[in-house]
mmCIF file of C-alpha atoms and ligand atoms in Angstrom:
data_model
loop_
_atom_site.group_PDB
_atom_site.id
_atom_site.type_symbol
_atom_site.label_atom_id
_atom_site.label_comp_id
_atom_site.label_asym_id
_atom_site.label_seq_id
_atom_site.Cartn_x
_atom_site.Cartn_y
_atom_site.Cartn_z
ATOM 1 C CA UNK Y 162 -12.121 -20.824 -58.082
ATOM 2 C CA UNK Y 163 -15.536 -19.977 -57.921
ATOM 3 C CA UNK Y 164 -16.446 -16.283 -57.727
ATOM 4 C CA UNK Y 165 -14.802 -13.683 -59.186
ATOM 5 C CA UNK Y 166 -11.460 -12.214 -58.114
ATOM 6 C CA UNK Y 167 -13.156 -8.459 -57.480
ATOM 7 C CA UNK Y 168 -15.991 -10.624 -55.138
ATOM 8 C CA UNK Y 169 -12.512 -12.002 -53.298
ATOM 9 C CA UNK Y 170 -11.340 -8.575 -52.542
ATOM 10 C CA UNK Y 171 -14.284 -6.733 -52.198
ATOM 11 C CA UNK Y 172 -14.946 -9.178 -49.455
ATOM 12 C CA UNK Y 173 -11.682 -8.640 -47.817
ATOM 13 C CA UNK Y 174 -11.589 -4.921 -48.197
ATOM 14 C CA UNK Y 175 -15.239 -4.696 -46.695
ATOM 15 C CA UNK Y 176 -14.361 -6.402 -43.790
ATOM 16 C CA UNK Y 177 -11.352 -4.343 -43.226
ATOM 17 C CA UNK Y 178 -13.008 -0.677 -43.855
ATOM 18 C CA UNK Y 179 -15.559 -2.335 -41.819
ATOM 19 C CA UNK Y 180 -14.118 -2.809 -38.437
ATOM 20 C CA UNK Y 181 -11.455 0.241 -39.358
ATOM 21 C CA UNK Y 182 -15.083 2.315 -39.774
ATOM 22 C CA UNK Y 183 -16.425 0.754 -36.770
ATOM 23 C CA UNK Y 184 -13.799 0.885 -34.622
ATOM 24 C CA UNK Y 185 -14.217 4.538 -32.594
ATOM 25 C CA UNK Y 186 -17.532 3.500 -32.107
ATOM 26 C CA UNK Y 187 -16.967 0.245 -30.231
ATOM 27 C CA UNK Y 188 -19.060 0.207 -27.313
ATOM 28 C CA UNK Y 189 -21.044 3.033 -27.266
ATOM 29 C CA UNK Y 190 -24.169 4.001 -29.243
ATOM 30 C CA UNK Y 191 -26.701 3.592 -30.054
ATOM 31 C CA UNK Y 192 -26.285 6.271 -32.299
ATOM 32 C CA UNK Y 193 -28.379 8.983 -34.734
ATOM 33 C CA UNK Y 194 -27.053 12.046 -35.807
ATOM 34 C CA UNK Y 195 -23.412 11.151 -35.470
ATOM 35 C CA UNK Y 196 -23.562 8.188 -38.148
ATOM 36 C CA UNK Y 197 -25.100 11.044 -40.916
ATOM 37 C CA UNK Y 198 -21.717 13.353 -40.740
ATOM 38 C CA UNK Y 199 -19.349 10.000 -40.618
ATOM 39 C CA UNK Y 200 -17.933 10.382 -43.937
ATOM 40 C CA UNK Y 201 -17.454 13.756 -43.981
ATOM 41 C CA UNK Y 202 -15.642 13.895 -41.180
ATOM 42 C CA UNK Y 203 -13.489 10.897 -41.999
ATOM 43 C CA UNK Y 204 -9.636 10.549 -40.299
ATOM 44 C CA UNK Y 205 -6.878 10.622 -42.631
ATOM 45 C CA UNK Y 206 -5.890 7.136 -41.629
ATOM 46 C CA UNK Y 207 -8.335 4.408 -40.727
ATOM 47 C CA UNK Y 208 -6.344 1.648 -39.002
ATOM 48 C CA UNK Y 209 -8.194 -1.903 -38.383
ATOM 49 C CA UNK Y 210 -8.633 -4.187 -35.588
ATOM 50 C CA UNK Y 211 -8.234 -7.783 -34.051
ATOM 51 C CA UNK Y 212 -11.236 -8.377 -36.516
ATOM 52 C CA UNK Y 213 -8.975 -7.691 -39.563
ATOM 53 C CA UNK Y 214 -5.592 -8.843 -38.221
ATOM 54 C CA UNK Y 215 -7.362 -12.365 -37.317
ATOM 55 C CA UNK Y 216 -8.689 -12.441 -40.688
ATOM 56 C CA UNK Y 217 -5.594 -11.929 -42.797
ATOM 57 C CA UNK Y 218 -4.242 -14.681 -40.741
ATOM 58 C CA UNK Y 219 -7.458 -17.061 -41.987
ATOM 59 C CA UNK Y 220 -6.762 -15.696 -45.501
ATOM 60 C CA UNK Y 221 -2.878 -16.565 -45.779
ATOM 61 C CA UNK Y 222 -2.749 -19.704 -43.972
ATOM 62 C CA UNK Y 223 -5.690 -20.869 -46.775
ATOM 63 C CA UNK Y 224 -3.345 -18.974 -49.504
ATOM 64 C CA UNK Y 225 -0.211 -20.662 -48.122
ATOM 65 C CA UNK Y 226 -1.500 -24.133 -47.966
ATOM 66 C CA UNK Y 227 -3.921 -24.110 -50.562
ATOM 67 C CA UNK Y 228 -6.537 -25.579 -48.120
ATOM 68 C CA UNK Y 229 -7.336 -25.673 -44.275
ATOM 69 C CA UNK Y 230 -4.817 -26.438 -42.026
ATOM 70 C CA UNK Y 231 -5.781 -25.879 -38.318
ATOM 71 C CA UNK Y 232 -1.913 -26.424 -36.872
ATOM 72 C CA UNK Y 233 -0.804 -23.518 -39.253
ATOM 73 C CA UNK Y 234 -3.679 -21.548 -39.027
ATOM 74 C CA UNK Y 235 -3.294 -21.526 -35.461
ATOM 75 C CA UNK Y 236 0.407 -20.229 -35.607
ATOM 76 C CA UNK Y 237 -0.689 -17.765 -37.715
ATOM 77 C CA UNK Y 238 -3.016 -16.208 -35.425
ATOM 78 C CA UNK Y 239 -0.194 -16.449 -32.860
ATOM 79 C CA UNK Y 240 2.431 -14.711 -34.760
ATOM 80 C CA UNK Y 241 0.057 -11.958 -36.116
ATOM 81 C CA UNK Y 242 -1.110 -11.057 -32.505
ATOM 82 C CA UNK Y 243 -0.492 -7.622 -31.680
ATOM 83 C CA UNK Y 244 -2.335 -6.645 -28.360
ATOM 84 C CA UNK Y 245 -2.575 -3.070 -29.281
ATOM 85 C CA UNK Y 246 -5.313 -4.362 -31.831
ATOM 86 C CA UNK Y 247 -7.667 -4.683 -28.878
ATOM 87 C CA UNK Y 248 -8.246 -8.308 -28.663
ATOM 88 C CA UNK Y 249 -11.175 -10.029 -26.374
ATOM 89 C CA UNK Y 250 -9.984 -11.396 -23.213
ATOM 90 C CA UNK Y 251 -10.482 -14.889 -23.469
ATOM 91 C CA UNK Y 252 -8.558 -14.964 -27.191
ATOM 92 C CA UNK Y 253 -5.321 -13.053 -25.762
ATOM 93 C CA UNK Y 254 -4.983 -15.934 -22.908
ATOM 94 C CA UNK Y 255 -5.417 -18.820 -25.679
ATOM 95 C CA UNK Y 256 -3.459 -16.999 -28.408
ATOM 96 C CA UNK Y 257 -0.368 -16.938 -25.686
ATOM 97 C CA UNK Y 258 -0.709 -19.919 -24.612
ATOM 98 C CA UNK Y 259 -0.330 -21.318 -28.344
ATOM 99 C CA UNK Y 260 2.837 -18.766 -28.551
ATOM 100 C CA UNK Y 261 4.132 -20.590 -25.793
ATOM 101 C CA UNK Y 262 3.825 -23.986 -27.181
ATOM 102 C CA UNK Y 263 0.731 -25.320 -25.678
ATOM 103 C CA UNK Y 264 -1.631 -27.075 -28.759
ATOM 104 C CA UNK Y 265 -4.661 -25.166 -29.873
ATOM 105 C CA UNK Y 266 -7.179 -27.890 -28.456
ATOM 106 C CA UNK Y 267 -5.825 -28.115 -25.067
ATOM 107 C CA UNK Y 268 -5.473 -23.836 -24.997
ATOM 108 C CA UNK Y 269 -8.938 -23.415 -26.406
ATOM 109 C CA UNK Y 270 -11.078 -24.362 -23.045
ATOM 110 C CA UNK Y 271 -8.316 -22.765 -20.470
ATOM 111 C CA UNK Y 272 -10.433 -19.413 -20.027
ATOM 112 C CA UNK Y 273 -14.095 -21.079 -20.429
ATOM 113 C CA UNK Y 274 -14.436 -24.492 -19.871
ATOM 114 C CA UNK Y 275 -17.093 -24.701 -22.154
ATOM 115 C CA UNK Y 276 -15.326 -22.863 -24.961
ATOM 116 C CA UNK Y 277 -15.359 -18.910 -25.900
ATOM 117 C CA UNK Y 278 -18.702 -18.079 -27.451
ATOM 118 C CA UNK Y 279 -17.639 -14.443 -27.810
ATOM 119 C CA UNK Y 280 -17.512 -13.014 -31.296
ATOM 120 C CA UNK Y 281 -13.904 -14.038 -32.414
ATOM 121 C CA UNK Y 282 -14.108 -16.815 -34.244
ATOM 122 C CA UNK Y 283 -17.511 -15.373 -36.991
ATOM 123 C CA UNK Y 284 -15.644 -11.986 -36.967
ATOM 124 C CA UNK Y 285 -12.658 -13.701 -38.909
ATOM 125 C CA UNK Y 286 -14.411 -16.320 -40.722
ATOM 126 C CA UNK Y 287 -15.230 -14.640 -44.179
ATOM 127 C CA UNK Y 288 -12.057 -15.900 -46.434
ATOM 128 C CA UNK Y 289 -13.557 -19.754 -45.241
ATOM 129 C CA UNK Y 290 -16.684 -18.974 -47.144
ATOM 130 C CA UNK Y 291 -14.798 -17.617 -50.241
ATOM 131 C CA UNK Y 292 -12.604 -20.523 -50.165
ATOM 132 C CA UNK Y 293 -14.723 -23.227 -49.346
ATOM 133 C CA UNK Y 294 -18.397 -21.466 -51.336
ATOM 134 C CA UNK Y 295 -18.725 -24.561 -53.249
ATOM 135 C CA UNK Y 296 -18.216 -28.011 -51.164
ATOM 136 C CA UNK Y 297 -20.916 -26.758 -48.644
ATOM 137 C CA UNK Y 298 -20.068 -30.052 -46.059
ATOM 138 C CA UNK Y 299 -16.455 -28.955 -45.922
ATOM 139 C CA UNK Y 300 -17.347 -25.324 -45.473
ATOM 140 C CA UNK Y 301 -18.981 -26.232 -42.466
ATOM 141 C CA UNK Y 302 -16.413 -28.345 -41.267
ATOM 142 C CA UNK Y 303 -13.770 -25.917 -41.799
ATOM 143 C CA UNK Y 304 -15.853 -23.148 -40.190
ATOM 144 C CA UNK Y 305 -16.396 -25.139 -36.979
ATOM 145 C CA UNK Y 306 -12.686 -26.470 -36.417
ATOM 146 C CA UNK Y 307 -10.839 -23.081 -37.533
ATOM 147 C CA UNK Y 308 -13.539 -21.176 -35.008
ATOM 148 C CA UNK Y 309 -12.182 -23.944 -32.661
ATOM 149 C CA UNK Y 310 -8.926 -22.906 -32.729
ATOM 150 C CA UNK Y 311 -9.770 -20.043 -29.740
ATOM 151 C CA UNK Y 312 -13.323 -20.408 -29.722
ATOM 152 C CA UNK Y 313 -15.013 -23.918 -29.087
ATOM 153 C CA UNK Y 314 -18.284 -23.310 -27.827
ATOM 154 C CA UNK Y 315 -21.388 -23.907 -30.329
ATOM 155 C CA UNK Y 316 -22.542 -20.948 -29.984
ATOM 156 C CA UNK Y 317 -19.321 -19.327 -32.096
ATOM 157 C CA UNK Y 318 -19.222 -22.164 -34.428
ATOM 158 C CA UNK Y 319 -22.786 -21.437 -35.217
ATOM 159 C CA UNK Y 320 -22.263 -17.539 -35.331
ATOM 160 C CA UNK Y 321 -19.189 -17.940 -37.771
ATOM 161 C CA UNK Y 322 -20.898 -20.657 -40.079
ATOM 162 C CA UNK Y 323 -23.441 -17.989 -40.425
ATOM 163 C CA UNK Y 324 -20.817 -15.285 -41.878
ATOM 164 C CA UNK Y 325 -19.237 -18.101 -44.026
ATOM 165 C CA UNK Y 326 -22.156 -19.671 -45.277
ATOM 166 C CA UNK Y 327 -23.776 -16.487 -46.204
ATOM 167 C CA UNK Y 328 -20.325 -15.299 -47.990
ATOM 168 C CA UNK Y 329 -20.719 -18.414 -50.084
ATOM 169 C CA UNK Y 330 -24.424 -17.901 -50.992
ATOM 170 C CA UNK Y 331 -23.071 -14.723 -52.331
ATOM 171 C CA UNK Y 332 -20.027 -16.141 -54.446
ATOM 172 C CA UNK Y 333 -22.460 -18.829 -55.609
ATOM 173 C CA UNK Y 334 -25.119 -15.890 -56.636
ATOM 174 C CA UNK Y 335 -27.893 -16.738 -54.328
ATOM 175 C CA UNK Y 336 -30.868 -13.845 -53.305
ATOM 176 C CA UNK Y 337 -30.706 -13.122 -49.577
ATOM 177 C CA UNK Y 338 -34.222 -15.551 -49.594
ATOM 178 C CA UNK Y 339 -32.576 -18.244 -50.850
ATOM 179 C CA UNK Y 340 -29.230 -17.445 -48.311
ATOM 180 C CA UNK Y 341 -31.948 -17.460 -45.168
ATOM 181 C CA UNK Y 342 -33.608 -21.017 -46.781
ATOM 182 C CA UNK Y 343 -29.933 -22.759 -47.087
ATOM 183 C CA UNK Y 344 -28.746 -21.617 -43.194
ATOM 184 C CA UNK Y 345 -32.413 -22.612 -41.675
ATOM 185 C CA UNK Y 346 -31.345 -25.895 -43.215
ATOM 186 C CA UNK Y 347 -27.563 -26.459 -41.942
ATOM 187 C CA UNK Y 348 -28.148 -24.119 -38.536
ATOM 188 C CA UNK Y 349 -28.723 -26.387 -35.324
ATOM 189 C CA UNK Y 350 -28.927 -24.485 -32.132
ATOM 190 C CA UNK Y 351 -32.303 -23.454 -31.122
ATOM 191 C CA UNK Y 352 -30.666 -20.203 -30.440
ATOM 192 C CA UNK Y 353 -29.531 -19.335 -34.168
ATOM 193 C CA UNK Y 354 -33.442 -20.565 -35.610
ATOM 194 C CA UNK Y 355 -35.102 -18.177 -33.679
ATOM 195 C CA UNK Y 356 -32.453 -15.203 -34.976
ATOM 196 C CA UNK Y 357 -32.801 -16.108 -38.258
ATOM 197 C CA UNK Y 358 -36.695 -16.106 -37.978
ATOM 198 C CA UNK Y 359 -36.582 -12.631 -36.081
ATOM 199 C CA UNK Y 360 -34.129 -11.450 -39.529
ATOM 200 C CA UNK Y 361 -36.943 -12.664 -41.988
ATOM 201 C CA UNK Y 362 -39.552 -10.960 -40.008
ATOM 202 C CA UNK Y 363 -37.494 -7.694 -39.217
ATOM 203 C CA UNK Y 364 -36.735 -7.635 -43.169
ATOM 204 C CA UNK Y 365 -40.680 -7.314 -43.853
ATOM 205 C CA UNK Y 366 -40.814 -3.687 -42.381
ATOM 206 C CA UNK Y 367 -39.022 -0.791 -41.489
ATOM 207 C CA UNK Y 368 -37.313 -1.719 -38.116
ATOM 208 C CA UNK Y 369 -36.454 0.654 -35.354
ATOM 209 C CA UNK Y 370 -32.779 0.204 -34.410
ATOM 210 C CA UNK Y 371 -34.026 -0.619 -30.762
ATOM 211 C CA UNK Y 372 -36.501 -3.246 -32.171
ATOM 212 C CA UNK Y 373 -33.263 -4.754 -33.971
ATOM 213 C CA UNK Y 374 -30.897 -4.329 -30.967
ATOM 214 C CA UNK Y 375 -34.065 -6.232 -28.949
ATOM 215 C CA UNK Y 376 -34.715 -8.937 -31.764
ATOM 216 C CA UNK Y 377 -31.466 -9.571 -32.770
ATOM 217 C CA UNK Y 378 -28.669 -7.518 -30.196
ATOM 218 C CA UNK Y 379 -25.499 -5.930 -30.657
ATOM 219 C CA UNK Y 380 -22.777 -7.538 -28.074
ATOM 220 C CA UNK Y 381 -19.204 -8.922 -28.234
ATOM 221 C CA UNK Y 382 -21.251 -12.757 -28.213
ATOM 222 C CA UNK Y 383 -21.369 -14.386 -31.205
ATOM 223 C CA UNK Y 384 -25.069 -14.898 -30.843
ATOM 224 C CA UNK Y 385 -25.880 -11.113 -29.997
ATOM 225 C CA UNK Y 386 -23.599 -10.026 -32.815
ATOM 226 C CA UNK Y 387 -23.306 -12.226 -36.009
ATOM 227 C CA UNK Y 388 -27.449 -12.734 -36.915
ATOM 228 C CA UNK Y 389 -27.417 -8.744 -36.565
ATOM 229 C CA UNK Y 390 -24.392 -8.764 -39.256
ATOM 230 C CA UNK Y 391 -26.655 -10.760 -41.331
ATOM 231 C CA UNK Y 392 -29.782 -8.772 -40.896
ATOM 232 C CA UNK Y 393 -27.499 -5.434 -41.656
ATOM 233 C CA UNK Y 394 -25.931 -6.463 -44.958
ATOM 234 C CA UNK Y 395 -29.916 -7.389 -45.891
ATOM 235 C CA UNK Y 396 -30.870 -4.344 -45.547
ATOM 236 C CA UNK Y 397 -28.117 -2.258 -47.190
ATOM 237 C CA UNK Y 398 -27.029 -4.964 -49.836
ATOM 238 C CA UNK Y 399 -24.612 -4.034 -51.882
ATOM 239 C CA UNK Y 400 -24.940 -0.148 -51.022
ATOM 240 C CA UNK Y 401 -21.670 -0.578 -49.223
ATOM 241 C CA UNK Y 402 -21.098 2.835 -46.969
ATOM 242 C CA UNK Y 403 -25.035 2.538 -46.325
ATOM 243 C CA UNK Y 404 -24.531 -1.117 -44.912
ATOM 244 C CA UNK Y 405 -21.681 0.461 -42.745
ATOM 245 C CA UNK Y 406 -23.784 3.451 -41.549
ATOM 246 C CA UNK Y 407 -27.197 1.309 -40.756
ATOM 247 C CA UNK Y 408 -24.413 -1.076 -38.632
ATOM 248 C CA UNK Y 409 -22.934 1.835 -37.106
ATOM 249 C CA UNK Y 410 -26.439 3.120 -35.613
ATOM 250 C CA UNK Y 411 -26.831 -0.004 -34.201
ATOM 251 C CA UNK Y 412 -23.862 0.351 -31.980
ATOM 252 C CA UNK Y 413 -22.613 -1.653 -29.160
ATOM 253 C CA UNK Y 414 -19.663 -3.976 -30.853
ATOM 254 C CA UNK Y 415 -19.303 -1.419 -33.827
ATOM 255 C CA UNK Y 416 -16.143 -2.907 -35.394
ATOM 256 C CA UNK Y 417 -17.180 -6.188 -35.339
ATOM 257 C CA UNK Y 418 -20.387 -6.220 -36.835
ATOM 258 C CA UNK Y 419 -19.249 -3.857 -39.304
ATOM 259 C CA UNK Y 420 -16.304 -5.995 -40.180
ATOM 260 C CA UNK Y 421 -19.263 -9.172 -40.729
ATOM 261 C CA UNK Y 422 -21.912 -7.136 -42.449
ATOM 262 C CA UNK Y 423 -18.672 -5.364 -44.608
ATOM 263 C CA UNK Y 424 -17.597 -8.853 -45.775
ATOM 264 C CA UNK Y 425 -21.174 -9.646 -47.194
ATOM 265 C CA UNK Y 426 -21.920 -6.234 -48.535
ATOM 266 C CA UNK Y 427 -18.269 -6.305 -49.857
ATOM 267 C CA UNK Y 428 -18.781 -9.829 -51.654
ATOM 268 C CA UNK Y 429 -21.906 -8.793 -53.250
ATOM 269 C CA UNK Y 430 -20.549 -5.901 -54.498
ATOM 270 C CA UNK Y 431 -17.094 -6.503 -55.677
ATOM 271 C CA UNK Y 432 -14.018 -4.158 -55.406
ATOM 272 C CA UNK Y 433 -16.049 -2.015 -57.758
ATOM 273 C CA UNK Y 434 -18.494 -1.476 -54.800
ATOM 274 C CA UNK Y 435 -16.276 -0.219 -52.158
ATOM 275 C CA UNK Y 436 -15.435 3.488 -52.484
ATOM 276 C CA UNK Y 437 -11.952 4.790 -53.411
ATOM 277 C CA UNK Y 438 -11.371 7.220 -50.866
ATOM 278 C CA UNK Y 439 -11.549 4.944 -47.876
ATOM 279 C CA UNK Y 440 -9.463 1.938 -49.452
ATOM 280 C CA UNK Y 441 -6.960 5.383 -50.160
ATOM 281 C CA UNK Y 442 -7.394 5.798 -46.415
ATOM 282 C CA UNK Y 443 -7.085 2.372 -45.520
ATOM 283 C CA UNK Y 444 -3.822 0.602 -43.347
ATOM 284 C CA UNK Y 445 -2.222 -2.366 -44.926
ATOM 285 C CA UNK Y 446 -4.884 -1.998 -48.501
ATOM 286 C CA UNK Y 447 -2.106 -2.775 -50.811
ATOM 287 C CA UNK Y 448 -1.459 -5.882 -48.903
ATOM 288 C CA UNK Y 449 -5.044 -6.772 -47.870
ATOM 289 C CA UNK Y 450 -5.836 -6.441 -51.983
ATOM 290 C CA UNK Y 451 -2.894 -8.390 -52.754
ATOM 291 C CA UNK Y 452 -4.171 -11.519 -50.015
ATOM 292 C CA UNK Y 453 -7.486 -11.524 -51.756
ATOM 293 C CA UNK Y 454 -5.938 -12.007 -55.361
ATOM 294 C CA UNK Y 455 -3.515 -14.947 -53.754
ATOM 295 C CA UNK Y 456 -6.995 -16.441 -52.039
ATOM 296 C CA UNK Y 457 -8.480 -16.421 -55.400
ATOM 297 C CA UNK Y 458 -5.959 -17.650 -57.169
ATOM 298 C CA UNK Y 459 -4.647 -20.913 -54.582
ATOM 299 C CA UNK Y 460 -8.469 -22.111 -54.691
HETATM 300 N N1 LIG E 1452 -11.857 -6.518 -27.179
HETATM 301 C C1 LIG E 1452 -12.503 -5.751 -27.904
HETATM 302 N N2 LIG E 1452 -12.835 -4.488 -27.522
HETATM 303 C C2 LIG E 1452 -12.472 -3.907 -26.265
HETATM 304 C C3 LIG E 1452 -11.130 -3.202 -26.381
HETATM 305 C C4 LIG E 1452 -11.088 -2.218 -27.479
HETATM 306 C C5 LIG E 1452 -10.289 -0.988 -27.120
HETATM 307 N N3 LIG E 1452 -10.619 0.018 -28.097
HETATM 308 C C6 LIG E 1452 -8.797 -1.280 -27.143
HETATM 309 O O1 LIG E 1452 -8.157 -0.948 -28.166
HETATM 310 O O2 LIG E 1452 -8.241 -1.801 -26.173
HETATM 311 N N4 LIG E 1452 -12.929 -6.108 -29.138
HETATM 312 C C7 LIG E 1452 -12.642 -7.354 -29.729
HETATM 313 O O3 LIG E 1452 -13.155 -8.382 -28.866
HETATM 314 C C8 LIG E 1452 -14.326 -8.993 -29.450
HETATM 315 C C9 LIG E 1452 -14.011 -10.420 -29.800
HETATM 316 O O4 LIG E 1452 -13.741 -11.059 -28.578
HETATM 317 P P1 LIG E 1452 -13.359 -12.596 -28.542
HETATM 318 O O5 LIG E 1452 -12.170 -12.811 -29.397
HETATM 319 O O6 LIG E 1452 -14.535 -13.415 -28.837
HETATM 320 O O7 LIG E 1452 -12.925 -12.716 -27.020
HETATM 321 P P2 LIG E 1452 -13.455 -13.633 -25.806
HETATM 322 O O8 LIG E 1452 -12.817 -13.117 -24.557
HETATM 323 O O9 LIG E 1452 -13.241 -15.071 -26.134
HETATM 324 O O10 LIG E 1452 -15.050 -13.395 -25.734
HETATM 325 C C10 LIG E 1452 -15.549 -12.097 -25.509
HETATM 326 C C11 LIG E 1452 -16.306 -12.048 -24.186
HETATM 327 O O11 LIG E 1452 -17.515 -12.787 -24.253
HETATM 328 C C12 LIG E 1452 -17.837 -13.316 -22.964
HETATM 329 N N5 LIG E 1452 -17.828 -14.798 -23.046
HETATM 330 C C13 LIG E 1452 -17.367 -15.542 -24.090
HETATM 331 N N6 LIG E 1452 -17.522 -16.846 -23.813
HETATM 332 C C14 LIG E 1452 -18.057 -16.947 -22.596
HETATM 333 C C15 LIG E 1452 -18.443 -18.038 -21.771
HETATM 334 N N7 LIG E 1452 -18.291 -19.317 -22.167
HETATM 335 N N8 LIG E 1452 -18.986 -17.768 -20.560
HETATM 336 C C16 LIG E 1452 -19.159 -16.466 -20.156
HETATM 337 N N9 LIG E 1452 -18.809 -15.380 -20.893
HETATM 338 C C17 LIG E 1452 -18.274 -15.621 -22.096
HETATM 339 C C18 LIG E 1452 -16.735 -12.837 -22.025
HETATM 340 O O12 LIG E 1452 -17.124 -11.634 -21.417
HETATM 341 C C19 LIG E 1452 -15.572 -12.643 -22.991
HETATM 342 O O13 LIG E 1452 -14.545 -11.826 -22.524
HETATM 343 C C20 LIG E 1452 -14.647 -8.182 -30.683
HETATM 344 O O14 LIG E 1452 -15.549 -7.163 -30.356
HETATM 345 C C21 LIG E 1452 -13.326 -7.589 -31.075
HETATM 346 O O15 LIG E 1452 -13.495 -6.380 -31.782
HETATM 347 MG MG1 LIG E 1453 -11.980 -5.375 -32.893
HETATM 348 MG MG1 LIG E 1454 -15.454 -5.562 -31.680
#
């Protein structure tokens, strides 16, 4: 497997912390002097989110089959679902439907005709990218058809390629340059080539966090939410809790584009990176650390 095992969990652990860090925060902000005091004021428990629970299911259905399989991954998702994670609309009517038997590609338009192009699918993509960082084609393919699974439009196939493809840049040791170069060149939608330009611009300067809200945005659409994931981890590399803070700030869809920006800045920092006292404070770590080691090793 390529990458090492502490890039695997870091990645795994970041997104977790992330969205569990995020999570009070969910739409409100944006916010200042609140994000400062944050961990100093920590709760003694920091449970996660839909964001997390979707992505262990990503993780073990990869760990259990030792590859992509949509059918399974799709059950997955269906038996993890507990509503009192605070799932999007749209993905609670497709993820019963699939409970009750219907097949992922005839569930996955019932809501929007078009398909979902709400956050859901790029906020659970990150094990794809450590699974797939070499055998760039199939990343893609795997992105778009496990994003399908609740969320068809392009728009969310787009925004979750972005996490996964980034992810794999990191495994594979590229600078963030070099990250921005490879998804101009895979990238389709008009939509995604202009966010990408406004991240290599906004990286130039100091940015206000209402220029990056304006450039870049901070909704529950995968378009509004996964380029400002990119732009966040950027900035704070692998300075984990900073990443978290600057993503934070930004506020509107807090756990969600901490959970993105956590999985880069958690990959390019390794398990090393992430600071004991919130994986100590962390639901599920024990299990979330021991479905990064079984990712790494079924690759
Ligand atoms: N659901 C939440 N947060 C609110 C509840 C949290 C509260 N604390 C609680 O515990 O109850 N967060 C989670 O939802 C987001 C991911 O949503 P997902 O899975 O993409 O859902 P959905 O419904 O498919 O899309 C979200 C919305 O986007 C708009 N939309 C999507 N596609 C559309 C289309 N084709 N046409 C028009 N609108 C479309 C809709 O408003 C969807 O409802 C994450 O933030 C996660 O944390
Ligand atoms: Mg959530
Ligand atoms: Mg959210």
């Amino acid at each position: 497997m390529t990458g090492s095992e502490s890039s695997f969990t870091g990645c795994l652990l970041g997104l977790a912390l992330g969205d569990a860090l995020g999570a009070p925060f969910e739409g409100h902000g944006p916010f200042a002097a609140e994000v400062e005091t944050l961990f100093n004021r920590l709760p003694p428990a920091l449970r996660y989110t839909d964001d997390t629970e979707m992505a262990i299911g990503v993780a073990e259905s990869l760990a259990a089959k030792g590859g992509f399989d949509a059918e399974h991954m799709a059950r997955r998702f269906a038996e993890n679902f507990n509503p009192a994670r605070g799932y999007g609309p749209g993905t609670i009517a497709v993820l019963g439907m699939i409970k009750r038997g219907v097949p992922w590609h005839a569930a996955n338009r019932a809501v929007f005709p078009e398909g979902s192009f709400g956050n859901g699918a790029a906020m659970r993509a990150a094990p794809i990218g450590l699974f797939f960082a070499e055998d760039l084609e199939r990343l893609k393919e795997v992105t778009f058809i496990a994003s399908s699974i609740t969320h068809d439009h392009a728009l969310a196939k787009e925004g979750a390629l972005l996490i996964t493809h980034a992810v794999s840049g990191i495994i594979r040791g590229r600078s963030n340059n070099e990250i921005l170069d490879e998804l101009s060149g895979t990238i389709e939608t008009e939509e995604y080539r202009g966010k990408l330009d406004a991240i290599r611009e906004l990286l130039k300067a100091p940015a206000s966090t209402e220029t990056v809200i304006e450039r870049l945005g901070h909704s529950v659409l995968a378009q509004e939410s996964a380029p400002t994931a990119l732009y966040a981890y950027m900035r704070g590399g692998t300075d984990y809790p900073e990443t978290v803070r600057l993503c934070i700030s930004i506020g509107g869809d807090t756990d969600t584009i901490c959970a993105m920006a956590g999985a880069l800045s958690g990959a390019r920092a390794g398990f090393e990176g992430i600071p004991p006292e919130l994986i100590e404070r962390l639901e599920d770590s024990d299990r979330i650390l021991d479905l990064a080691s079984e990712l790494y090793r079924a690759g």
